[in-house]
PDB file of C-alpha atoms in Angstrom:
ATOM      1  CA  UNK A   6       5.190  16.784  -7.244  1.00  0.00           C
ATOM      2  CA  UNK A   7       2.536  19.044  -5.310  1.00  0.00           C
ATOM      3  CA  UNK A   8       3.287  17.155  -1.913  1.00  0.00           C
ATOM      4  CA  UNK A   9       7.251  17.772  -2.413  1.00  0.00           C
ATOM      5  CA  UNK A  10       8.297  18.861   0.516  1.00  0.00           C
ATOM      6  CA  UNK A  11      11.728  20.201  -0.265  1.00  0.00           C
ATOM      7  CA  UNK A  12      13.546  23.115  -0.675  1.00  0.00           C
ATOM      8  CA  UNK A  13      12.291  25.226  -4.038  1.00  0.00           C
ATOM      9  CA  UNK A  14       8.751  23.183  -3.659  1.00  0.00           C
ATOM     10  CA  UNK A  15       5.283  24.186  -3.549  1.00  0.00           C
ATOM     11  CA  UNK A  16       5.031  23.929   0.221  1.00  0.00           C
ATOM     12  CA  UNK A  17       8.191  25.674   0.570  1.00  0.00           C
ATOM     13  CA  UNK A  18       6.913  28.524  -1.563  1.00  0.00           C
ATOM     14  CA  UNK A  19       3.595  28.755   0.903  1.00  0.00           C
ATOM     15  CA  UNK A  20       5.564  28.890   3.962  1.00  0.00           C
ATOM     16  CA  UNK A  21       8.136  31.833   2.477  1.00  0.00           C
ATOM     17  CA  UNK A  22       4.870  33.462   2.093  1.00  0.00           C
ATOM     18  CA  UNK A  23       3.328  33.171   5.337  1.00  0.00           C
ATOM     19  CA  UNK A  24      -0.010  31.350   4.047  1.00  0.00           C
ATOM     20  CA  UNK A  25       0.839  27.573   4.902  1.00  0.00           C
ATOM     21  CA  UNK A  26       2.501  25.716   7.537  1.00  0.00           C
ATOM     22  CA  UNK A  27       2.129  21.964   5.567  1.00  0.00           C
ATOM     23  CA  UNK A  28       0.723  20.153   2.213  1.00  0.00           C
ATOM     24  CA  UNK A  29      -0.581  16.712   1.700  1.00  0.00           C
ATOM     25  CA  UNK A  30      -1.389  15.554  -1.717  1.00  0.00           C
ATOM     26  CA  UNK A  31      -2.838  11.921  -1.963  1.00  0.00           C
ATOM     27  CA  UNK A  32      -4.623  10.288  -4.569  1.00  0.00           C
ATOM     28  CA  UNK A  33      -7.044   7.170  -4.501  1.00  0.00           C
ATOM     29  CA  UNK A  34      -7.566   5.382  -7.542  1.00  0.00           C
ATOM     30  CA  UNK A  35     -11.646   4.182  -7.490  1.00  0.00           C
ATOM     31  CA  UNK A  36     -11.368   1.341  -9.825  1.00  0.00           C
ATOM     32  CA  UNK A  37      -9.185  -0.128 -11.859  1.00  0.00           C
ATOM     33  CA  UNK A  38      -9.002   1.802 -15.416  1.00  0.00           C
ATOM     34  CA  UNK A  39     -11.348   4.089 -14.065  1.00  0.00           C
ATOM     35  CA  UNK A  40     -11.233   7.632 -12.225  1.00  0.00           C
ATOM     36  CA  UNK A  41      -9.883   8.496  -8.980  1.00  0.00           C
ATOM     37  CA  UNK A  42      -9.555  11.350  -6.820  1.00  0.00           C
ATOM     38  CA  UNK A  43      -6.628  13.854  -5.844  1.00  0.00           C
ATOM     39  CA  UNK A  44      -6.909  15.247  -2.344  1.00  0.00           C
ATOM     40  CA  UNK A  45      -4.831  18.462  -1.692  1.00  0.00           C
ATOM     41  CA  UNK A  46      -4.894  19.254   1.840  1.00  0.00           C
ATOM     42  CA  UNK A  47      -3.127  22.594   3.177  1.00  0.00           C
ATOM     43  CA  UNK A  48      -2.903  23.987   6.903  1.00  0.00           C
ATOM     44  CA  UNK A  49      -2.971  27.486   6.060  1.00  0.00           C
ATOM     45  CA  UNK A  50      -1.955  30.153   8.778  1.00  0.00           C
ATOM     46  CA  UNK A  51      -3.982  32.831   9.902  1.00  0.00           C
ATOM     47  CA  UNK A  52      -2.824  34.890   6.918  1.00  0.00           C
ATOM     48  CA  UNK A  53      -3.643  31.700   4.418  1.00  0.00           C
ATOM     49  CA  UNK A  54      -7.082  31.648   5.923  1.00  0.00           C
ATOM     50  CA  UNK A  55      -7.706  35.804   5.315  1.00  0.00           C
ATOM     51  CA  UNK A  56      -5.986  34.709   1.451  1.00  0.00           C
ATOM     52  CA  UNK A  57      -7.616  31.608   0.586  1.00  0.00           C
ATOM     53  CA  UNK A  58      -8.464  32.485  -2.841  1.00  0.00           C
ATOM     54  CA  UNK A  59      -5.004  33.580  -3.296  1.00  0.00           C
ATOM     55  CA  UNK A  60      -3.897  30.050  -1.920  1.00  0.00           C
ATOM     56  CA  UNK A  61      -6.231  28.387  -4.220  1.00  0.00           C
ATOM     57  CA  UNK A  62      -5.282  30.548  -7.038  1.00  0.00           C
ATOM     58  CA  UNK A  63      -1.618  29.419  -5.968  1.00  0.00           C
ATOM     59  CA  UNK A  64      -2.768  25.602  -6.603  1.00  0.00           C
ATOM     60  CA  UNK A  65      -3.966  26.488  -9.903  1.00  0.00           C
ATOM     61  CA  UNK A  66      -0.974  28.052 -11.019  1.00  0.00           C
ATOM     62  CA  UNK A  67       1.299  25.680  -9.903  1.00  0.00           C
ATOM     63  CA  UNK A  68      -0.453  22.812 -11.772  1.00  0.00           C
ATOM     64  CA  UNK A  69      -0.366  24.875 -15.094  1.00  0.00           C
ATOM     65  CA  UNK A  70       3.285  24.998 -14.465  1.00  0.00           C
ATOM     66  CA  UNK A  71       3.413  20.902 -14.382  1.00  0.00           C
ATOM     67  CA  UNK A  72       1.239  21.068 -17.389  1.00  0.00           C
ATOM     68  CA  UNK A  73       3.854  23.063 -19.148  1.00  0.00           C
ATOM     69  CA  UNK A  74       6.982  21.257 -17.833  1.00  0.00           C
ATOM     70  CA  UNK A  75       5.104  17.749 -18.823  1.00  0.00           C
ATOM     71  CA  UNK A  76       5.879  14.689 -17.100  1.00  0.00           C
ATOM     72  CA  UNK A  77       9.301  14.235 -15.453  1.00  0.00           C
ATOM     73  CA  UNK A  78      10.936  10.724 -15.157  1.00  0.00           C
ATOM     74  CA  UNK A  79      13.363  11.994 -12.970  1.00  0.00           C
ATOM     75  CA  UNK A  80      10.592  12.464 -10.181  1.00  0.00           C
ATOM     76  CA  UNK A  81       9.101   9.229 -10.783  1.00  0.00           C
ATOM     77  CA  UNK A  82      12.407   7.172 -10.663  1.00  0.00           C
ATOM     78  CA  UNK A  83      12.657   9.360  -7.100  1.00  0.00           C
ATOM     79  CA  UNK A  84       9.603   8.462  -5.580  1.00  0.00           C
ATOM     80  CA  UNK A  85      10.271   4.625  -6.570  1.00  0.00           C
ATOM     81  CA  UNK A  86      12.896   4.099  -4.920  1.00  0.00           C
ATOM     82  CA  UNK A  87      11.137   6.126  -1.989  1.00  0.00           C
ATOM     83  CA  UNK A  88       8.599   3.399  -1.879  1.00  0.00           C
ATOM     84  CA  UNK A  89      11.621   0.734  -2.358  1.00  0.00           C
ATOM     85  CA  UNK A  90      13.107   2.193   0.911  1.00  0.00           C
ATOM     86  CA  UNK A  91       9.989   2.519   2.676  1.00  0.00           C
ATOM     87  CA  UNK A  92       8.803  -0.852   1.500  1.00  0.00           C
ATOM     88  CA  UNK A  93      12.422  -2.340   3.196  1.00  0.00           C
ATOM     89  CA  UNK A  94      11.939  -0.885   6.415  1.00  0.00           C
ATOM     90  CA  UNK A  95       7.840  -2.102   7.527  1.00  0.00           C
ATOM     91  CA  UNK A  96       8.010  -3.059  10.713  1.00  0.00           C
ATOM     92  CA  UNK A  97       6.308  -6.183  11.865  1.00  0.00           C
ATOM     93  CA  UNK A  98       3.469  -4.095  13.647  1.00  0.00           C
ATOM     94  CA  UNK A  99       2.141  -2.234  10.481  1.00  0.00           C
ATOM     95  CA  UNK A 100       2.883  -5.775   8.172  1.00  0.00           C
ATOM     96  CA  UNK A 101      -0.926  -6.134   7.981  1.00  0.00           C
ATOM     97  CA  UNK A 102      -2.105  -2.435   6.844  1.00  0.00           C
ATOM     98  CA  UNK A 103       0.992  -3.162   4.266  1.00  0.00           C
ATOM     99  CA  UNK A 104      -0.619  -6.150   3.091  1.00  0.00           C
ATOM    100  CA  UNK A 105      -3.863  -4.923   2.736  1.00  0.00           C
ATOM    101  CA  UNK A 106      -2.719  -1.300   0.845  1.00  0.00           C
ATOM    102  CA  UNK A 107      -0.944  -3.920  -1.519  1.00  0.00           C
ATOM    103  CA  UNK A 108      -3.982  -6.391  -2.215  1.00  0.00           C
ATOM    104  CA  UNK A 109      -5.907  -3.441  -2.904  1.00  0.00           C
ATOM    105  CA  UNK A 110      -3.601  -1.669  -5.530  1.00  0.00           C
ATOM    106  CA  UNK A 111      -3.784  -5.436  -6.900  1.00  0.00           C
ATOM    107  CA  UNK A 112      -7.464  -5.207  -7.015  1.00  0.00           C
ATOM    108  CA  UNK A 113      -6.961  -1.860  -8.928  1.00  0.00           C
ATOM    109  CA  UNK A 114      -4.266  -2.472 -11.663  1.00  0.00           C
ATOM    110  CA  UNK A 115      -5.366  -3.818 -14.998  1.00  0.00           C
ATOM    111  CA  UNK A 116      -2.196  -4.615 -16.153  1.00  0.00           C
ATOM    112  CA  UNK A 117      -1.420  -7.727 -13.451  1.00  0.00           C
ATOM    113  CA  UNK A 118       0.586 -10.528 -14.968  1.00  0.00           C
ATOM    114  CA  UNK A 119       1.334 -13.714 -13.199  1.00  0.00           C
ATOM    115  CA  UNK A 120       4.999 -12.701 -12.553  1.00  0.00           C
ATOM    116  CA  UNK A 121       3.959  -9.794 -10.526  1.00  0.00           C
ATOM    117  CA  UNK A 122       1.482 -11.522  -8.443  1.00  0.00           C
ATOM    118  CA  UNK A 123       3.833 -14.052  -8.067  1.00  0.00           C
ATOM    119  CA  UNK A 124       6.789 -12.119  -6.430  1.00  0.00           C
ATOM    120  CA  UNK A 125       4.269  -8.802  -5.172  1.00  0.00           C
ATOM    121  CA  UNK A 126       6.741  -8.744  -1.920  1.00  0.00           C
ATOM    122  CA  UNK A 127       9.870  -9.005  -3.766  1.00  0.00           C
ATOM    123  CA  UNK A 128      11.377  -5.783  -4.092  1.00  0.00           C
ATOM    124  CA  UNK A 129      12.793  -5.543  -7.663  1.00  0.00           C
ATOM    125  CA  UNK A 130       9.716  -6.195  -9.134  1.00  0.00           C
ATOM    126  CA  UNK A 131       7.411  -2.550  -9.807  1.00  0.00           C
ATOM    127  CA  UNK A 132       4.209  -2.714 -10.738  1.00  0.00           C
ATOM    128  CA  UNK A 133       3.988   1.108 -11.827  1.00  0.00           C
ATOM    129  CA  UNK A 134       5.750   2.392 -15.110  1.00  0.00           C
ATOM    130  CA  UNK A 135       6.429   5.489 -16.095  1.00  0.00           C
ATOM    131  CA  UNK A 136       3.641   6.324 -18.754  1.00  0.00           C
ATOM    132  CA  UNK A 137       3.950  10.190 -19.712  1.00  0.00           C
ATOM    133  CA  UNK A 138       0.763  10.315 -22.001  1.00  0.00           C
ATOM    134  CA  UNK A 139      -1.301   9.095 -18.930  1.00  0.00           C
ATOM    135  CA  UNK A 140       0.657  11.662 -16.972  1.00  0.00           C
ATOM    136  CA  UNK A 141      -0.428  14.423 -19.042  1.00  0.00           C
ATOM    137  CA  UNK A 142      -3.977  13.219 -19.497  1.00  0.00           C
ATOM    138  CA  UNK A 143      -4.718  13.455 -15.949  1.00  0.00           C
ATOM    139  CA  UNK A 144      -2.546  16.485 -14.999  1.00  0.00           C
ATOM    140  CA  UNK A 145      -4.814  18.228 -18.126  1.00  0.00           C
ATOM    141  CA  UNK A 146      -8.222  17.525 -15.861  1.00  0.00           C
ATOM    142  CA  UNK A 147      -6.640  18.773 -13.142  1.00  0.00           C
ATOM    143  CA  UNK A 148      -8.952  22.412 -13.233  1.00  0.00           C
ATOM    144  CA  UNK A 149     -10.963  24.399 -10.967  1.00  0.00           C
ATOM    145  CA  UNK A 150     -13.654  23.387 -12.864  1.00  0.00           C
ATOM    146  CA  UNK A 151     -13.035  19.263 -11.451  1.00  0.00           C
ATOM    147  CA  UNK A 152     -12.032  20.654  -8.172  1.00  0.00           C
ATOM    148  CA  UNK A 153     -14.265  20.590  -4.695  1.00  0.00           C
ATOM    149  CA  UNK A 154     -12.469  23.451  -2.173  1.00  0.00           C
ATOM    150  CA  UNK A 155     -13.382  23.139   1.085  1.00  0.00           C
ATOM    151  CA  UNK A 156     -12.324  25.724   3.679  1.00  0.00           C
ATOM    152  CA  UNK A 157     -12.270  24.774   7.614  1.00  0.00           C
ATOM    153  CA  UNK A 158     -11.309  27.221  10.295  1.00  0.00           C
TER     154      UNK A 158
END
């Protein structure tokens, strides 16, 4: 939910205020039942810049509010069939950066069975479920205390 980019998000909220102009949240999973990493990467105006600590504040808050609200299926069955959709329409000259993003989440997942491997590249079949307690767990790390902030201007 931080790299929502619609109307009532957290970008949306940055740009009302005059400190951001875009978000990008992405996550990278090191190793299968392991830890991973959550990148949160803002292009703050000039304004931003002068309030980073505000911005970064912002961040903060806005993941305590996530904590509060606890995991939401809704947003998960969204950003499926997001993937679905995007999945249905790789073209032929990105086929091989699709197949290797997909043999590495394979790599990563501990729960493969033989019917997923089996039919990876058939649509119907998700790999990811919907697992709230895991949700919570990580969104609970997710502190200032765990966080690197790095500032370029």
């Amino acid at each position: 939910m931080i790299g929502h980019e619609g109307k009532g998000s957290f970008l949306s909220m940055l740009i009302d205020l005059g400190l951001a102009t875009s978000l990008m949240a992405t996550d990278v999973t090191k190793c299968a039942g392991s830890y991973g990493e959550l990148t949160i990467s803002i292009t703050l105006t000039p304004k931003g810049v002068e309030k980073h600590c505000v911005v970064i504040k912002l961040v903060e808050d806005f993941i305590k509010v996530l904590i509060e609200k606890g995991p939401q299926f809704y947003f998960f069955e969204e950003l499926k069939l997001m993937s679905i959709a995007l999945f249905d329409t790789v073209p032929p000259s990105i086929a091989l950066s699709t197949a290797k993003s997909l043999s590495n989440t394979l790599a990563k997942s501990p729960e493969m069975t033989d019917e997923i491997v089996e039919n990876i590249l058939v649509k119907d079949i998700h790999f990811f479920k919907f697992d709230a307690e895991m949700i919570s767990e990580t969104l609970n790390q997710m502190t200032l205390d765990n966080a690197y902030t790095i500032l370029l201007s």
